[in-house]
PDB file of C-alpha atoms in Angstrom:
ATOM      1  CA  MET L 177    -100.908 222.333  -1.284  1.00 83.00           C
ATOM      2  CA  ASP L 178     -98.080 220.845  -1.462  1.00 91.00           C
ATOM      3  CA  SER L 179     -97.716 216.903  -2.980  1.00 93.00           C
ATOM      4  CA  GLN L 180     -97.021 215.043   0.724  1.00 95.00           C
ATOM      5  CA  THR L 181     -99.713 216.965   1.831  1.00 94.00           C
ATOM      6  CA  ARG L 182    -101.800 216.266  -0.714  1.00 95.00           C
ATOM      7  CA  LYS L 183    -100.815 212.795  -0.346  1.00 96.00           C
ATOM      8  CA  ASP L 184    -101.228 212.227   3.205  1.00 96.00           C
ATOM      9  CA  ILE L 185    -104.849 213.934   2.853  1.00 96.00           C
ATOM     10  CA  GLU L 186    -105.895 211.013  -0.124  1.00 97.00           C
ATOM     11  CA  THR L 187    -104.608 208.042   2.160  1.00 97.00           C
ATOM     12  CA  GLY L 188    -106.820 209.816   4.681  1.00 97.00           C
ATOM     13  CA  VAL L 189    -110.025 209.511   2.526  1.00 97.00           C
ATOM     14  CA  GLN L 190    -109.113 206.136   1.146  1.00 98.00           C
ATOM     15  CA  ALA L 191    -108.619 205.121   4.938  1.00 97.00           C
ATOM     16  CA  LEU L 192    -112.022 206.564   6.009  1.00 97.00           C
ATOM     17  CA  ASP L 193    -113.972 205.264   2.749  1.00 97.00           C
ATOM     18  CA  ASP L 194    -112.341 201.430   2.847  1.00 97.00           C
ATOM     19  CA  ALA L 195    -113.402 201.294   7.052  1.00 96.00           C
ATOM     20  CA  LEU L 196    -116.966 202.676   6.235  1.00 96.00           C
ATOM     21  CA  ARG L 197    -117.593 200.069   3.367  1.00 97.00           C
ATOM     22  CA  GLY L 198    -116.166 197.683   6.021  1.00 97.00           C
ATOM     23  CA  LEU L 199    -118.357 198.261   8.743  1.00 95.00           C
ATOM     24  CA  MET L 200    -121.165 198.532   6.319  1.00 95.00           C
ATOM     25  CA  GLY L 201    -120.434 195.029   4.775  1.00 97.00           C
ATOM     26  CA  PHE L 202    -120.054 193.366   8.094  1.00 97.00           C
ATOM     27  CA  LEU L 203    -123.343 195.188   9.433  1.00 96.00           C
ATOM     28  CA  MET L 204    -125.066 193.670   6.202  1.00 96.00           C
ATOM     29  CA  THR L 205    -124.068 190.151   7.296  1.00 97.00           C
ATOM     30  CA  LEU L 206    -126.303 190.792  10.800  1.00 97.00           C
ATOM     31  CA  ARG L 207    -129.411 190.385  11.547  1.00 98.00           C
ATOM     32  CA  PRO L 208    -131.570 193.611  11.312  1.00 97.00           C
ATOM     33  CA  THR L 209    -132.509 193.719  15.055  1.00 97.00           C
ATOM     34  CA  LEU L 210    -128.332 193.210  16.170  1.00 97.00           C
ATOM     35  CA  ARG L 211    -127.553 195.504  13.164  1.00 96.00           C
ATOM     36  CA  ASN L 212    -130.171 198.285  14.581  1.00 97.00           C
ATOM     37  CA  GLU L 213    -128.844 198.291  17.763  1.00 97.00           C
ATOM     38  CA  ILE L 214    -125.391 198.216  16.506  1.00 95.00           C
ATOM     39  CA  LEU L 215    -126.116 201.428  14.404  1.00 95.00           C
ATOM     40  CA  GLN L 216    -128.040 203.337  16.838  1.00 97.00           C
ATOM     41  CA  ILE L 217    -124.602 202.882  19.580  1.00 96.00           C
ATOM     42  CA  CYS L 218    -122.246 203.390  16.485  1.00 95.00           C
ATOM     43  CA  GLY L 219    -124.406 205.936  13.445  1.00 94.00           C
ATOM     44  CA  CYS L 220    -123.079 209.055  14.615  1.00 96.00           C
ATOM     45  CA  HIS L 221    -119.443 207.963  14.641  1.00 96.00           C
ATOM     46  CA  MET L 222    -120.261 206.592  11.397  1.00 96.00           C
ATOM     47  CA  GLU L 223    -121.953 210.026  10.117  1.00 96.00           C
ATOM     48  CA  ARG L 224    -119.096 211.811  11.559  1.00 97.00           C
ATOM     49  CA  ALA L 225    -116.411 209.728  10.081  1.00 97.00           C
ATOM     50  CA  ARG L 226    -118.152 210.180   6.646  1.00 97.00           C
ATOM     51  CA  GLU L 227    -118.784 213.824   6.678  1.00 98.00           C
ATOM     52  CA  ALA L 228    -115.022 214.217   7.334  1.00 97.00           C
ATOM     53  CA  LYS L 229    -114.174 211.954   4.688  1.00 97.00           C
ATOM     54  CA  GLU L 230    -116.286 214.282   2.490  1.00 97.00           C
ATOM     55  CA  ARG L 231    -114.967 217.698   3.774  1.00 97.00           C
ATOM     56  CA  LEU L 232    -111.116 215.909   2.996  1.00 96.00           C
ATOM     57  CA  GLN L 233    -112.245 214.733  -0.547  1.00 96.00           C
ATOM     58  CA  SER L 234    -113.707 218.503  -0.812  1.00 96.00           C
ATOM     59  CA  LEU L 235    -110.116 219.784   0.018  1.00 94.00           C
ATOM     60  CA  LEU L 236    -108.684 217.761  -3.322  1.00 93.00           C
ATOM     61  CA  ASP L 237    -111.517 218.803  -5.313  1.00 94.00           C
ATOM     62  CA  ALA L 238    -110.822 222.233  -4.695  1.00 92.00           C
ATOM     63  CA  SER L 239    -107.241 222.462  -4.939  1.00 82.00           C
ATOM     64  CA  PRO L 240    -104.768 221.656  -7.976  1.00 77.00           C
ATOM     65  CA  GLY L 241    -103.136 218.879  -8.167  1.00 67.00           C
ATOM     66  CA  PRO L 242     -99.208 218.930  -7.708  1.00 62.00           C
ATOM     67  CA  ASP L 243     -98.678 218.870 -11.468  1.00 63.00           C
ATOM     68  CA  ALA L 244    -101.235 221.566 -12.151  1.00 60.00           C
ATOM     69  CA  GLY L 245     -99.676 224.852 -13.313  1.00 50.00           C
TER      70      GLY L 245
END
């Protein structure tokens, strides 16, 4: 993987991680009933984002860095 692609994937992983952390932080400030309602509506989308982050991270982990080899 070339260095620009790697950088783009790293940026995507960081953006997804920041977004998920921000959403979870916000949800923790809500009353449990409201939090549960929002999670019922958005939970599947948050799970898809988490899975996408993990897939992108696995691409980075499987590919040697730009300085390797």
